[in-house]
Short mmCIF file of C-alpha atoms in Angstrom, two decimals:
data_model
loop_
_atom_site.label_atom_id
_atom_site.label_comp_id
_atom_site.label_asym_id
_atom_site.label_seq_id
_atom_site.Cartn_x
_atom_site.Cartn_y
_atom_site.Cartn_z
CA GLN W 1 26.57 19.09 9.60
CA SER W 2 24.41 16.49 8.74
CA VAL W 3 25.26 13.43 6.67
CA LEU W 4 22.19 13.80 4.59
CA THR W 5 21.63 17.37 2.83
CA GLN W 6 18.54 19.05 2.38
CA PRO W 7 17.68 22.57 1.93
CA PRO W 8 16.94 24.76 5.04
CA SER W 9 13.84 26.07 3.52
CA ALA W 10 11.02 25.61 1.09
CA SER W 11 8.20 27.54 0.09
CA GLY W 12 4.55 27.27 -1.79
CA THR W 13 1.07 28.74 -2.06
CA PRO W 14 -1.81 26.96 -1.31
CA GLY W 15 -2.71 24.46 -3.92
CA GLN W 16 0.68 24.47 -5.57
CA ARG W 17 3.10 21.48 -5.69
CA VAL W 18 6.04 21.52 -3.56
CA THR W 19 9.15 19.17 -3.38
CA ILE W 20 11.90 18.50 -1.21
CA SER W 21 15.23 17.01 -1.97
CA CYS W 22 17.87 14.77 0.12
CA SER W 23 21.13 14.20 -0.81
CA GLY W 24 23.39 11.44 0.49
CA SER W 25 25.83 8.90 -0.71
CA SER W 26 26.38 5.27 -1.67
CA SER W 27 26.75 4.24 1.92
CA ASN W 28 23.09 5.61 2.85
CA ILE W 29 20.53 6.43 0.19
CA ARG W 30 21.73 4.53 -2.66
CA LYS W 31 22.07 1.13 -0.71
CA ASN W 32 19.00 1.73 1.98
CA THR W 33 15.50 3.04 2.13
CA VAL W 34 14.96 6.14 2.69
CA ASN W 35 12.12 7.75 5.32
CA TRP W 36 10.54 10.88 5.42
CA TYR W 37 9.43 12.54 8.71
CA GLN W 38 6.84 15.68 9.18
CA GLN W 39 7.45 17.21 12.53
CA LEU W 40 4.56 20.32 13.52
CA PRO W 41 5.71 22.91 15.80
CA GLY W 42 6.07 21.55 19.34
CA THR W 43 5.24 18.09 18.42
CA ALA W 44 7.07 14.81 17.88
CA PRO W 45 8.37 13.56 14.40
CA LYS W 46 5.37 11.63 12.39
CA LEU W 47 6.39 8.95 9.98
CA LEU W 48 5.16 10.34 6.53
CA ILE W 49 6.75 8.10 4.05
CA TYR W 50 8.98 4.71 4.64
CA SER W 51 10.53 2.55 2.38
CA ASP W 52 11.06 5.45 -0.56
CA ASN W 53 7.76 5.67 -1.44
CA GLN W 54 5.40 4.23 0.79
CA ARG W 55 2.92 5.86 3.10
CA PRO W 56 1.60 4.81 6.44
CA SER W 57 -2.25 4.49 6.75
CA GLY W 58 -3.72 7.86 7.36
CA VAL W 59 -1.39 9.96 5.20
CA PRO W 60 -2.86 11.77 2.38
CA ASP W 61 -1.92 10.70 -1.25
CA ARG W 62 -0.85 14.43 -1.50
CA PHE W 63 2.65 13.33 0.13
CA SER W 64 4.71 11.06 -2.14
CA GLY W 65 8.54 9.98 -2.29
CA SER W 66 10.73 8.81 -4.79
CA LYS W 67 14.40 8.08 -4.69
CA SER W 68 17.30 8.00 -7.66
CA GLY W 69 20.91 6.96 -7.05
CA THR W 70 22.09 8.72 -4.05
CA SER W 71 19.07 11.27 -3.81
CA ALA W 72 15.51 11.37 -2.46
CA SER W 73 12.72 13.51 -2.71
CA LEU W 74 9.35 14.30 -1.07
CA ALA W 75 6.67 15.91 -3.12
CA ILE W 76 3.47 17.57 -1.74
CA SER W 77 0.77 18.48 -3.97
CA GLY W 78 -2.24 20.74 -3.29
CA LEU W 79 -0.25 22.31 -0.62
CA GLN W 80 -2.61 23.32 2.62
CA SER W 81 -1.71 25.64 5.50
CA GLU W 82 -1.63 22.39 7.96
CA ASP W 83 1.63 21.23 5.85
CA GLU W 84 3.59 24.18 7.14
CA ALA W 85 6.16 22.03 9.39
CA ASP W 86 9.64 20.82 9.15
CA TYR W 87 10.65 18.07 7.30
CA TYR W 88 13.39 15.34 7.65
CA CYS W 89 14.56 12.57 5.75
CA ALA W 90 16.56 9.45 7.15
CA ALA W 91 18.20 6.50 6.06
CA TRP W 92 20.51 3.71 7.36
CA ASP W 93 24.31 4.44 6.55
CA ASP W 94 26.11 1.02 6.41
CA SER W 95 29.52 2.99 6.98
CA LEU W 96 28.54 4.70 9.95
CA ASN W 97 26.13 1.74 10.95
CA GLY W 98 23.42 3.76 12.28
CA VAL W 99 20.75 6.03 11.47
CA VAL W 100 21.65 9.28 9.75
CA PHE W 101 19.09 12.36 9.07
CA GLY W 102 18.96 15.41 7.03
CA GLY W 103 19.26 18.86 8.26
CA GLY W 104 15.56 19.36 8.01
CA THR W 105 13.71 21.59 5.60
CA LYS W 106 11.20 24.43 7.09
CA LEU W 107 8.40 24.20 4.61
CA THR W 108 6.48 27.85 4.82
CA VAL W 109 3.01 27.79 3.16
CA LEU W 110 2.52 31.51 1.73
CA GLN S 1 -3.13 1.99 19.41
CA ALA S 2 0.49 2.09 20.50
CA GLN S 3 1.91 4.52 22.67
CA LEU S 4 5.21 5.41 24.04
CA VAL S 5 5.72 7.70 27.30
CA GLU S 6 9.16 9.11 28.05
CA SER S 7 10.16 9.99 31.73
CA GLY S 8 13.35 10.97 33.26
CA GLY S 9 14.56 14.15 32.30
CA GLY S 10 15.59 17.07 34.15
CA LEU S 11 18.41 19.36 34.70
CA VAL S 12 22.14 17.79 35.65
CA LYS S 13 25.29 19.47 35.71
CA PRO S 14 28.13 18.61 33.57
CA GLY S 15 29.51 15.29 34.19
CA GLY S 16 26.77 14.08 35.82
CA SER S 17 24.24 11.00 34.85
CA LEU S 18 20.76 10.71 33.90
CA ARG S 19 18.41 7.72 33.74
CA LEU S 20 15.67 8.18 31.01
CA SER S 21 12.60 5.36 30.50
CA CYS S 22 10.40 5.09 28.28
CA ALA S 23 7.04 2.98 28.78
CA ALA S 24 5.19 1.29 26.07
CA SER S 25 1.97 0.11 25.56
CA GLY S 26 -0.88 -0.98 23.10
CA PHE S 27 1.68 -3.38 21.04
CA THR S 28 3.96 -6.34 21.40
CA PHE S 29 7.27 -4.72 22.85
CA SER S 30 9.02 -7.40 22.57
CA ASP S 31 8.37 -8.01 18.94
CA TYR S 32 10.32 -4.51 18.15
CA TYR S 33 13.59 -2.75 17.68
CA MET S 34 13.45 0.39 19.71
CA SER S 35 15.55 3.49 19.05
CA TRP S 36 16.53 6.62 21.34
CA ILE S 37 16.61 10.01 18.96
CA ARG S 38 17.07 13.57 20.28
CA GLN S 39 16.91 17.04 18.95
CA ALA S 40 18.65 20.10 20.59
CA PRO S 41 16.75 23.30 21.01
CA GLY S 42 15.91 24.51 17.60
CA LYS S 43 18.17 21.80 15.60
CA GLY S 44 17.32 19.16 13.87
CA LEU S 45 16.74 15.53 14.51
CA GLU S 46 19.56 13.17 15.99
CA TRP S 47 19.78 9.36 16.19
CA VAL S 48 21.39 8.00 19.52
CA ALA S 49 21.32 4.48 19.82
CA TYR S 50 19.02 1.57 19.13
CA ILE S 51 18.25 -2.18 20.33
CA SER S 52 17.02 -4.85 18.76
CA SER S 53 13.95 -7.02 20.29
CA ARG S 54 15.83 -9.41 22.16
CA SER S 55 18.82 -7.11 23.02
CA SER S 56 21.02 -8.82 20.66
CA TYR S 57 22.07 -5.99 18.52
CA ILE S 58 22.96 -2.62 20.15
CA ASN S 59 24.77 0.63 18.25
CA TYR S 60 25.34 4.34 19.45
CA ALA S 61 25.99 7.24 17.28
CA ASP S 62 29.78 8.14 17.68
CA SER S 63 28.68 11.22 19.63
CA VAL S 64 27.41 9.23 22.75
CA LYS S 65 29.22 5.86 22.38
CA GLY S 66 31.33 4.88 25.85
CA ARG S 67 28.59 7.55 27.44
CA PHE S 68 25.32 6.26 27.05
CA THR S 69 23.99 2.80 27.15
CA ILE S 70 20.79 1.56 25.75
CA SER S 71 18.82 -1.39 27.34
CA ARG S 72 15.40 -2.65 27.74
CA ASP S 73 12.82 -4.88 29.72
CA ASN S 74 10.48 -6.85 27.88
CA ALA S 75 9.00 -8.06 30.72
CA LYS S 76 8.11 -4.43 31.78
CA ASN S 77 7.53 -3.09 28.49
CA SER S 78 10.18 -0.71 29.05
CA LEU S 79 13.32 1.14 27.39
CA TYR S 80 16.08 2.92 29.21
CA LEU S 81 18.76 4.91 28.10
CA GLN S 82 21.34 5.53 31.02
CA MET S 83 23.63 8.84 30.35
CA ASN S 84 26.77 9.37 31.94
CA SER S 85 29.36 12.16 31.49
CA LEU S 86 26.83 14.17 30.72
CA ARG S 87 28.16 17.31 28.32
CA ALA S 88 26.20 20.70 27.61
CA ASP S 89 25.85 19.67 23.84
CA ASP S 90 23.78 16.56 25.14
CA THR S 91 21.10 19.05 25.83
CA ALA S 92 18.05 18.11 24.02
CA VAL S 93 14.51 16.52 23.96
CA TYR S 94 14.95 12.79 24.21
CA TYR S 95 12.30 10.55 22.04
CA CYS S 96 11.82 6.84 22.16
CA ALA S 97 10.87 5.45 18.95
CA ARG S 98 9.58 2.51 17.65
CA ALA S 99 11.00 0.88 14.54
CA ALA S 100 8.43 -0.38 11.94
CA ASN S 101 10.42 -3.18 10.72
CA HIS S 102 13.63 -4.82 12.05
CA TYR S 103 15.46 -4.55 8.73
CA ASP S 104 15.17 -0.72 8.69
CA THR S 105 15.81 1.03 11.91
CA SER S 106 15.60 4.51 10.26
CA GLY S 107 11.83 4.23 9.91
CA CYS S 108 9.99 4.85 13.21
CA ASP S 109 6.27 4.85 13.25
CA TYR S 110 5.41 5.52 16.91
CA TRP S 111 7.47 8.18 18.95
CA GLY S 112 7.03 9.19 22.66
CA GLN S 113 6.18 12.97 23.30
CA GLY S 114 9.96 13.47 24.37
CA THR S 115 11.38 14.34 27.70
CA LEU S 116 13.84 17.28 28.15
CA VAL S 117 17.31 16.89 29.45
CA THR S 118 19.47 20.28 30.01
CA VAL S 119 22.86 19.97 30.98
CA SER S 120 24.25 23.18 32.91
CA SER S 121 25.95 24.26 35.57
#
């Protein structure tokens, strides 16, 4: 049972816009910034979004993040086949005094 | 370009010990907080521990507290994870990762390739 809640799966067709939600609480998402990771099959996770909505250099602007209250979202526009991966949200949790992750969302490009 | 390379994984019996290492290069290791994060086969990511740049601040997930010890040697650009009293549910790929900012250890901008630890009799 993950502290942050994500849907286990999401899907879309090429060119579509897809959003992935991440639900937390006042001890994590409300108080602290949210980060998103992309994990392609058989590889290490890659930082996709940091500080709620910032993209590291090299990450396409098709990827965007937002946060409101105790929830955050990752949006992917202009969906491409190479976006098929697992996506994880993460944040610091003040009550647990540690990092918490979402359970991950498997994105399928139909 | 920053690079992290883990080593030390392998097969160990329940109750046994293992020490993981992570060699850092391409950046000033002593400036960054570091974390260990693991992923059980077919499962999601689980944070294990973090250590501040000068080892002043250390914290562990409840699941490993009292059994695992994180440490670093800035002179050797290396991060370590000493794992004792290993259990079957510690079986996972263990990643070392660099925190992009000291104020948010959940944002890791560089990860190693991971090292597999299998706990089985």
